[in-house]
Each structure stands twice: as structure tokens, then as C-alpha cells.
Short mmCIF file of C-alpha atoms and ligand atoms in Angstrom, two decimals:
data_model
loop_
_atom_site.label_atom_id
_atom_site.label_comp_id
_atom_site.label_asym_id
_atom_site.label_seq_id
_atom_site.Cartn_x
_atom_site.Cartn_y
_atom_site.Cartn_z
CA MET A 1 62.29 80.36 99.86
CA THR A 2 59.34 77.82 98.81
CA SER A 3 55.86 79.76 99.18
CA HIS A 4 54.86 77.64 102.28
CA PRO A 5 57.09 77.66 104.59
CA GLU A 6 55.44 75.68 107.00
CA TYR A 7 55.85 73.03 105.59
CA ASN A 8 57.07 70.53 106.60
CA GLU A 9 58.31 66.59 107.40
CA LYS A 10 54.08 66.11 107.91
CA THR A 11 52.95 67.84 104.95
CA THR A 12 51.93 65.13 102.08
CA ALA A 13 51.88 65.48 98.79
CA THR A 14 47.62 65.19 97.89
CA GLU A 15 48.15 68.84 100.30
CA VAL A 16 50.58 69.93 97.84
CA ALA A 17 48.82 69.09 95.21
CA ASP A 18 45.83 70.42 95.77
CA ALA A 19 47.54 73.84 96.83
CA PHE A 20 49.20 74.14 93.67
CA SER A 21 46.70 72.35 91.90
CA ASP A 22 46.47 75.13 88.81
CA ARG A 23 50.31 74.36 88.48
CA ILE A 24 48.72 69.97 87.05
CA ARG A 25 45.98 71.30 85.08
CA ASN A 26 46.40 70.20 81.78
CA LYS A 27 50.25 69.77 81.89
CA ASN A 28 52.29 66.62 80.45
CA VAL A 29 53.41 64.58 83.74
CA VAL A 30 56.59 61.98 83.61
CA ILE A 31 57.32 59.76 87.42
CA THR A 32 59.45 57.34 87.39
CA GLY A 33 60.13 54.23 88.96
CA VAL A 34 55.81 53.51 90.28
CA GLY A 35 54.72 50.00 92.18
CA PRO A 36 52.40 49.89 94.77
CA ASN A 37 53.44 51.23 98.37
CA SER A 38 56.39 53.14 96.70
CA LEU A 39 56.74 57.03 95.84
CA GLY A 40 55.48 56.59 92.56
CA GLU A 41 51.92 55.59 93.63
CA ALA A 42 52.26 58.30 96.44
CA LEU A 43 53.00 61.16 92.86
CA ALA A 44 51.37 59.55 90.62
CA LEU A 45 48.07 59.12 92.98
CA ALA A 46 48.46 62.79 94.05
CA ILE A 47 48.51 64.19 90.25
CA ALA A 48 46.34 62.90 89.24
CA ALA A 49 43.87 63.52 90.97
CA HIS A 50 44.25 67.16 89.76
CA SER A 51 42.90 67.03 85.32
CA PRO A 52 46.35 66.48 84.11
CA ALA A 53 46.70 66.53 80.45
CA LYS A 54 48.68 63.52 79.94
CA LEU A 55 50.55 61.19 82.41
CA ILE A 56 53.25 59.37 82.20
CA LEU A 57 54.16 56.34 84.47
CA ALA A 58 57.59 54.65 83.46
CA SER A 59 58.99 51.52 85.41
CA ARG A 60 60.66 48.65 85.01
CA THR A 61 57.11 46.19 85.71
CA LYS A 62 54.01 45.80 83.63
CA ALA A 63 51.90 44.31 86.49
CA LYS A 64 53.14 46.83 89.29
CA LEU A 65 52.05 50.05 86.57
CA GLU A 66 48.44 47.98 85.63
CA GLU A 67 48.02 48.12 90.00
CA VAL A 68 48.56 51.83 90.08
CA LEU A 69 46.29 52.56 86.92
CA LYS A 70 43.94 50.46 88.61
CA LYS A 71 44.13 52.06 91.62
CA ILE A 72 43.83 55.41 89.88
CA SER A 73 41.23 55.32 87.23
CA THR A 74 38.55 53.53 90.36
CA GLY A 75 38.57 56.36 92.00
CA ARG A 76 39.37 58.54 88.32
CA PRO A 77 37.35 56.71 85.30
CA GLU A 78 38.69 59.96 83.20
CA MET A 79 42.20 58.94 83.97
CA SER A 80 42.45 55.74 81.91
CA SER A 81 42.34 57.72 78.64
CA LYS A 82 45.26 59.90 80.14
CA ILE A 83 47.47 57.81 81.77
CA GLU A 84 50.35 56.27 79.27
CA LEU A 85 52.01 53.15 80.84
CA VAL A 86 55.81 52.74 79.68
CA ILE A 87 57.92 49.68 79.89
CA LEU A 88 61.14 51.66 81.32
CA ASP A 89 64.42 49.68 83.03
CA LEU A 90 66.72 51.97 84.02
CA ALA A 91 69.80 49.37 83.75
CA SER A 92 69.64 49.11 80.13
CA GLN A 93 70.12 52.17 77.44
CA LYS A 94 68.28 50.17 75.08
CA SER A 95 65.52 49.77 77.04
CA VAL A 96 65.41 53.24 77.54
CA ARG A 97 66.12 54.24 74.35
CA GLU A 98 63.08 52.02 72.80
CA ALA A 99 60.73 54.48 76.67
CA VAL A 100 61.89 57.59 75.18
CA ALA A 101 60.28 56.51 71.68
CA GLN A 102 56.58 55.69 73.29
CA ILE A 103 56.70 58.78 75.22
CA LEU A 104 58.05 61.06 72.24
CA GLY A 105 54.83 59.31 70.27
CA CYS A 106 52.45 60.31 72.38
CA ILE A 107 52.84 63.84 74.34
CA ASP A 108 54.85 67.26 72.38
CA HIS A 109 56.23 68.69 75.67
CA ILE A 110 57.10 67.90 78.96
CA ASP A 111 56.29 70.31 81.59
CA ILE A 112 57.23 67.90 84.89
CA LEU A 113 60.12 65.32 84.72
CA ILE A 114 60.53 63.74 88.71
CA ASN A 115 63.37 60.81 87.90
CA ASN A 116 61.65 59.04 90.96
CA ALA A 117 62.62 55.16 90.59
CA GLY A 118 65.82 54.62 92.38
CA LEU A 119 67.25 50.77 94.08
CA MET A 120 69.17 50.01 96.82
CA MET A 121 72.13 46.76 96.88
CA LEU A 122 74.41 45.72 99.49
CA LYS A 123 75.97 43.24 96.71
CA GLN A 124 78.32 44.25 94.02
CA GLU A 125 76.14 43.64 90.16
CA PHE A 126 76.33 45.48 87.00
CA THR A 127 73.65 47.17 84.10
CA GLY A 128 73.59 45.81 81.02
CA GLU A 129 76.23 48.26 80.04
CA GLY A 130 78.70 47.23 82.88
CA ILE A 131 78.22 49.49 85.25
CA GLU A 132 77.63 49.30 88.49
CA LEU A 133 74.11 49.09 89.08
CA GLN A 134 72.69 51.65 92.11
CA PHE A 135 74.99 54.77 89.29
CA GLY A 136 73.76 52.73 86.48
CA THR A 137 70.22 52.61 87.27
CA ASN A 138 70.17 55.92 90.30
CA HIS A 139 71.66 58.55 87.82
CA ILE A 140 73.08 56.63 84.38
CA GLY A 141 69.66 55.37 83.28
CA HIS A 142 68.32 58.42 84.49
CA PHE A 143 70.72 60.83 82.63
CA LEU A 144 70.06 59.66 79.25
CA PHE A 145 66.54 59.43 79.47
CA THR A 146 66.47 62.93 80.98
CA ASN A 147 68.94 64.01 78.34
CA LEU A 148 66.80 61.91 74.99
CA LEU A 149 64.04 63.84 76.26
CA LEU A 150 65.88 66.81 76.32
CA GLU A 151 64.47 67.53 72.89
CA LYS A 152 61.21 67.88 73.96
CA LEU A 153 61.95 69.46 76.69
CA CYS A 154 63.25 72.59 75.25
CA ARG A 155 61.01 72.60 71.96
CA GLU A 156 58.81 74.93 73.97
CA VAL A 157 62.46 77.59 74.61
CA GLY A 158 61.02 80.76 72.78
CA SER A 159 57.61 80.22 73.18
CA SER A 160 55.33 81.65 74.88
CA GLN A 161 55.43 79.59 77.30
CA GLY A 162 59.47 79.20 77.65
CA GLU A 163 60.02 81.36 80.94
CA ALA A 164 62.44 79.58 83.43
CA GLY A 165 60.70 77.30 85.35
CA SER A 166 58.04 76.23 82.41
CA THR A 167 59.84 72.49 82.69
CA LYS A 168 61.16 71.65 85.70
CA ILE A 169 62.64 67.94 86.88
CA VAL A 170 63.28 67.02 89.82
CA ASN A 171 65.90 64.13 90.30
CA VAL A 172 65.01 61.73 93.58
CA THR A 173 67.81 62.24 95.87
CA SER A 174 68.64 60.74 99.38
CA ALA A 175 70.21 62.17 102.42
CA GLY A 176 72.41 58.92 101.84
CA HIS A 177 74.34 61.14 99.73
CA ARG A 178 75.82 62.05 102.92
CA LEU A 179 77.29 58.31 102.93
CA SER A 180 79.91 59.34 99.91
CA PRO A 181 81.26 61.82 96.89
CA PHE A 182 81.39 61.12 93.62
CA ARG A 183 83.92 58.39 92.77
CA PHE A 184 85.52 59.37 89.89
CA GLN A 185 87.79 56.51 89.71
CA ASP A 186 86.18 54.11 91.14
CA TYR A 187 83.03 54.84 89.66
CA ASN A 188 82.15 51.29 89.67
CA VAL A 189 83.10 51.03 93.58
CA ASP A 190 85.88 48.59 93.07
CA GLY A 191 87.87 49.59 95.82
CA LYS A 192 90.40 51.41 93.31
CA PRO A 193 92.13 54.10 95.66
CA VAL A 194 91.04 57.35 95.61
CA PRO A 195 92.47 61.04 96.32
CA ASP A 196 91.10 62.52 99.12
CA GLU A 197 88.02 65.22 98.58
CA GLU A 198 86.77 62.00 97.01
CA GLN A 199 87.30 59.43 99.96
CA PRO A 200 83.92 58.97 102.50
CA PRO A 201 83.40 60.95 105.63
CA ALA A 202 85.65 60.03 108.45
CA ALA A 203 82.56 58.46 109.82
CA MET A 204 82.19 56.03 107.54
CA ILE A 205 85.70 55.01 107.30
CA ALA A 206 85.44 54.45 111.17
CA ALA A 207 82.96 52.15 110.25
CA TYR A 208 83.33 50.32 107.32
CA GLY A 209 88.06 51.21 107.02
CA LYS A 210 88.78 52.36 103.58
CA VAL A 211 86.85 51.02 100.71
CA ASP A 212 89.07 48.98 99.24
CA THR A 213 85.99 46.17 98.08
CA TYR A 214 83.32 47.20 97.27
CA ASN A 215 80.72 49.13 99.58
CA GLY A 216 76.90 48.91 98.77
CA TRP A 217 76.88 52.03 101.12
CA ILE A 218 79.12 53.33 99.33
CA ALA A 219 77.86 52.79 96.09
CA TYR A 220 74.40 53.73 96.82
CA GLY A 221 75.81 57.34 98.84
CA GLN A 222 77.81 58.54 95.34
CA SER A 223 74.78 57.27 93.02
CA LYS A 224 72.48 59.46 95.30
CA THR A 225 75.20 62.36 95.23
CA ALA A 226 75.37 62.06 91.38
CA ASN A 227 71.49 62.65 91.44
CA ILE A 228 72.62 65.56 93.46
CA LEU A 229 75.71 66.72 90.81
CA PHE A 230 73.04 66.07 87.78
CA SER A 231 70.83 68.91 89.01
CA VAL A 232 73.32 71.14 89.40
CA ALA A 233 75.23 70.50 86.01
CA LEU A 234 71.20 70.59 84.29
CA ASN A 235 70.53 74.35 86.05
CA GLU A 236 74.76 75.13 84.81
CA ARG A 237 73.84 73.85 80.94
CA PHE A 238 70.23 74.92 80.70
CA ARG A 239 70.06 78.52 82.62
CA SER A 240 69.08 80.05 79.20
CA ARG A 241 65.74 77.54 78.54
CA GLY A 242 63.80 77.11 80.46
CA ILE A 243 64.72 74.00 82.56
CA VAL A 244 64.88 74.51 86.04
CA SER A 245 65.85 71.47 88.39
CA TYR A 246 65.87 70.72 91.81
CA ALA A 247 67.55 67.54 93.54
CA VAL A 248 64.78 66.10 96.54
CA HIS A 249 65.51 63.74 99.43
CA PRO A 250 62.11 62.04 100.50
CA GLY A 251 62.68 61.65 104.33
CA SER A 252 62.36 58.37 105.87
CA ILE A 253 59.85 55.83 104.47
CA TRP A 254 59.49 52.53 104.34
CA THR A 255 59.00 51.06 100.95
CA GLY A 256 60.12 48.49 98.45
CA LEU A 257 63.68 50.53 98.87
CA GLY A 258 65.23 48.01 101.32
CA ARG A 259 64.08 44.59 99.88
CA ASN A 260 67.50 42.98 98.94
CA LEU A 261 69.15 44.26 102.16
CA ASP A 262 70.07 41.59 104.38
CA GLU A 263 68.78 41.45 107.91
CA GLN A 264 71.80 43.80 108.51
CA GLY A 265 71.48 46.17 105.98
CA THR A 266 67.13 46.69 107.16
CA GLU A 267 69.04 46.81 111.25
CA ILE A 268 70.80 49.45 110.07
CA LEU A 269 68.14 51.47 107.94
CA ALA A 270 65.73 51.41 110.26
CA LYS A 271 68.20 53.45 111.83
CA THR A 272 68.98 55.38 109.46
CA GLY A 273 64.86 57.41 110.42
CA THR A 274 63.89 59.32 113.15
CA TYR A 275 59.71 60.63 112.09
CA TRP A 276 59.59 57.46 109.14
CA LYS A 277 56.15 59.18 106.81
CA SER A 278 54.18 58.06 105.60
CA ILE A 279 54.15 57.41 101.32
CA ASP A 280 52.17 60.26 100.66
CA GLU A 281 54.12 62.80 103.06
CA GLY A 282 57.44 61.22 101.21
CA ALA A 283 56.08 62.50 98.63
CA ALA A 284 55.24 65.93 98.52
CA PRO A 285 58.78 67.27 99.00
CA MET A 286 59.32 66.23 95.22
CA LEU A 287 55.70 68.35 94.07
CA VAL A 288 56.62 71.23 96.46
CA ALA A 289 60.09 70.99 93.48
CA ALA A 290 57.88 70.42 90.72
CA LEU A 291 54.81 72.63 91.68
CA ASP A 292 56.06 75.89 93.66
CA PRO A 293 56.10 78.85 91.26
CA ALA A 294 58.46 80.10 94.13
CA LEU A 295 60.93 78.07 92.95
CA ASP A 296 60.72 78.27 89.05
CA GLY A 297 63.89 80.45 89.10
CA PRO A 298 67.11 77.86 88.55
CA PRO A 299 68.90 77.85 92.15
CA GLU A 300 71.78 78.49 92.86
CA PRO A 301 73.92 74.98 93.54
CA ASN A 302 73.70 75.98 97.13
CA ARG A 303 69.76 76.46 97.03
CA VAL A 304 69.03 73.33 94.74
CA TYR A 305 68.29 70.63 97.54
CA ILE A 306 65.45 70.50 99.33
CA SER A 307 64.25 67.69 102.16
CA ASP A 308 61.03 67.98 104.38
CA CYS A 309 59.36 70.64 101.19
CA GLN A 310 62.06 72.70 102.08
CA ILE A 311 65.67 74.06 100.48
CA ALA A 312 67.74 71.66 102.77
CA GLU A 313 71.84 72.44 103.50
CA ALA A 314 73.31 69.65 100.90
CA ALA A 315 76.75 68.60 101.78
CA PRO A 316 80.03 70.29 99.94
CA TRP A 317 80.44 67.69 97.84
CA ALA A 318 76.78 66.87 96.84
CA ILE A 319 77.00 70.96 94.69
CA ASP A 320 80.01 71.03 93.66
CA THR A 321 79.81 72.95 89.53
CA ASP A 322 83.79 71.51 88.90
CA ALA A 323 82.73 68.14 89.64
CA ALA A 324 78.48 67.86 88.57
CA LYS A 325 80.56 69.38 85.37
CA ARG A 326 82.63 66.14 84.99
CA LEU A 327 79.77 63.32 86.29
CA PHE A 328 78.21 65.38 82.91
CA GLU A 329 80.76 64.55 81.06
CA LEU A 330 81.37 61.11 82.75
CA SER A 331 78.06 60.31 82.38
CA VAL A 332 77.49 61.58 78.00
CA GLU A 333 80.40 58.71 77.84
CA LEU A 334 79.41 56.44 79.01
CA VAL A 335 75.99 56.36 77.46
CA GLY A 336 77.27 57.59 73.46
CA ILE A 337 75.68 61.03 72.74
CA ASP A 338 75.81 64.08 71.47
CA THR A 339 73.76 66.68 74.11
CA ALA A 340 71.16 68.91 73.64
N1 NAP B 401 61.97 55.28 100.91
C1 NAP B 401 63.00 56.10 101.70
O1 NAP B 401 63.30 55.90 102.83
C2 NAP B 401 63.72 56.15 100.65
C3 NAP B 401 64.69 57.91 101.55
C4 NAP B 401 66.26 58.25 100.54
C5 NAP B 401 65.62 58.41 99.51
N2 NAP B 401 64.73 57.31 98.40
C6 NAP B 401 64.50 56.84 96.85
O2 NAP B 401 63.25 57.12 96.88
C7 NAP B 401 63.08 56.97 95.55
C8 NAP B 401 61.90 56.24 95.90
O3 NAP B 401 62.25 54.77 96.00
P1 NAP B 401 61.24 54.26 97.05
O4 NAP B 401 60.98 53.89 98.60
O5 NAP B 401 59.56 54.38 96.58
O6 NAP B 401 61.39 52.74 96.38
P2 NAP B 401 60.08 51.30 95.86
O7 NAP B 401 59.46 51.48 96.29
O8 NAP B 401 61.44 50.96 96.04
O9 NAP B 401 60.21 52.07 94.44
C9 NAP B 401 61.47 52.53 93.29
C10 NAP B 401 60.96 52.53 92.02
O10 NAP B 401 62.15 52.09 91.17
C11 NAP B 401 62.01 51.18 90.63
N3 NAP B 401 62.68 50.93 89.43
C12 NAP B 401 64.00 49.76 90.28
N4 NAP B 401 64.81 49.36 89.74
C13 NAP B 401 64.37 50.37 88.32
C14 NAP B 401 64.70 49.64 87.36
N5 NAP B 401 66.47 49.75 87.03
N6 NAP B 401 64.65 51.04 86.35
C15 NAP B 401 63.01 50.96 86.15
N7 NAP B 401 61.96 50.85 87.46
C16 NAP B 401 63.44 50.58 88.33
C17 NAP B 401 60.98 49.55 91.22
O11 NAP B 401 60.32 49.18 90.04
P3 NAP B 401 60.29 48.10 90.20
O12 NAP B 401 59.38 47.50 92.15
O13 NAP B 401 59.96 46.94 89.24
O14 NAP B 401 61.72 47.14 90.76
C18 NAP B 401 59.77 50.95 91.98
O15 NAP B 401 58.86 51.27 91.29
C19 NAP B 401 64.46 56.03 95.18
O16 NAP B 401 64.73 57.36 94.05
C20 NAP B 401 65.12 56.36 96.87
O17 NAP B 401 66.39 56.48 96.37
C21 NAP B 401 63.68 56.74 99.46
#
């Protein structure tokens, strides 16, 4: 259970940051995917209000990062020297490596990492390495980013601060993970045959038929399943090292996420929400995951998913420990690293 069972879909990030102000003060925080009117902006604004030691904003568009920095600095000029802007294109493994090098040059440990960046596409596109763009950006880019930073994250372990939960990794997922299990036999979603357990749920098959060609919704769903499986794997792998991870659904918020959808896609997206949150409300569950001391212990897989600021139930395929291990191994292969 969280410390605030009364928090719900209307709770704001501002409110959560106020409640856990002492968990932000003097901490090093890294957020990916930051631009105006995005969840990353709401996260950055809420955290900047409580004097972190360093706030690193990593995203792919410099002008958007600068706009958010300006917004923060207008109210809090003292924050300008504590904020680092980092160009990070998660769809390029070279860019991820360069971003990590820059980050490692300005902090010596990380307390909170919020892997928030993401995109939604209907057409099949690929990263520089030939990986389907939604999987490649939403999961693989963050996988490489996180693992390259783990050396920093792990440095705390064994120190006086190396308790469970001393480093929180929040992976921003979506209720859209229910659209598809991870397709190990077909991760680029080319429409190759997959075993029954990797098939989308019956409602998706009824709507779209069997996946025999690219389907952007399935690809988004599998990438968001991958975000949850990554949290499961991190908790399993780094259980003894002070690293704790949660996967968080922010809710339904009108941001730039639907920018690549056509009219029909936008109509479909509009039907997915019952209550449309402000960005401050959308960012709240990520801050509950990052800051609430009641969530400091590594969660069991069935308690890894957070929605509307409370622990919630994820689809079974997203919390399967074998799938989490398999995805971790596949991801290592796709990014070519030795893991910590
Ligand atoms: N909004 C919702 O209703 C909703 C619901 C469920 C889950 N989510 C999740 O919430 C997260 C944040 O999304 P949002 O709603 O705030 O959408 P958004 O306004 O589109 O923000 C996404 C952010 O990710 C960045 N980004 C996209 N591709 C990137 C790349 N290759 N490398 C680095 N950064 C990249 C974008 O940068 P640019 O602007 O520079 O492209 C932007 O800053 C995503 O993971 C999304 O899946 C959102």
C-alpha cells in the first residue's frame, strides 16, 4: 500500500512533491522526454520546486528543453545552475551513449531516474539500428540509457545510503500495455507468426484480425508491456543492490503523444479515456513511485504497476518473470553491452 491511499486520478504532481519534499531536496534526478505541455515538463516543474541537488532533463529537441528551463527559471532563478540539459535521442544508440557520457560528467550518483520519453506511431518506422521505432525508443533506448548509468546508480550500494529504494527507476508505461504481450518472435511487428501466448487479446483480434502486417497499436502496446517487464527484471536483477523500479501508467492526458496519429487514430485515442487529466495530474503517479517511502522495497512482480497513484493490476503477460528475463536478454543482444 502507498502512504496516501486517498491519492487518486485527481492528485497532482505538485501535491505529491509537496508531500515528499524532503525526498527531493539535495537529490540527483534524471528525467527523459521533456518539452512544453508534456508529462516531462510537469515532472520537471514539480521536482524543481523542492531544491534537488541536480535536475537533469534529457530529451531530443534542444529548443523544447530550453523552453522548459526558462519556465522553471522564471519562478526559481536559483535553479538555473542546478539544471543540466542533455540532448538524448533514444532512437539512436550513439546519441544515448553520448548523453550518458555528458551525464556521468556532471553527477557522481543518481537518486531518481524517470524514463518518461515515449512516442506513438501508426506507420512502421525504424531506429538507426533497424529496430521498430516504438519498441526501439520506448524500451530499447531506455534500456541502454539505464544500463549505461547503472555503474553510477550502483556506486551507492554498500555505502550508508545503499538501502533498498535508495535509487528509484520509474519506467513510464501505459494502460495500452493491454493491447499486446511482447512479441518475441516478431518484435519489429512485421506480422510474422507468433505463438498463442504472444497473440493480442481477443478484443484486438476481433477489431483488427490476426496481426499479419504492421499494426501501430500492437507495436505501441508491446513497447509499453516491455516497460513493465523491464521494471520486473530490474527488481529481480538488482534486488540486493538498492535499486527499486516501478512501472507507471500516467492516465489519459492530451499531450503531444498523439501527434503522429491520423484523424481516425486520434478518434480511437479519444475514446480510450474516461477522465482526461491535466499534465500535473498525469505526472502525479510517477512521483508517487519515485518518492513515497512506502514504495522503497523492491516490489513483487504483481505490485510493480502503478495507476492513479496506487498499486494496480497489470496484464499477466507484463509481469511474467520468464518474459522479463527473456526480454532483458534480447535487449542486451540488441544494444551490445555487458550488463552490470
Ligand atoms: N499522454 C497520455 O495520455 C499517456 C498515456 C499513457 C502513457 N503515456 C506515456 O507518457 C510518456 C510521456 O508522454 P507524453 O504524454 O508527455 O507525450 P509527449 O508530449 O509527446 O512527450 C513525449 C516526450 O518524449 C520525447 N521523445 C520522443 N521521442 C524521443 C526520442 N527518440 N528520444 C528522446 N526523447 C523522445 C518527446 O520529445 P520531442 O517533443 O522533442 O519529440 C517529448 O519530450 C510516454 O512514455 C507515453 O507513452 C502517456
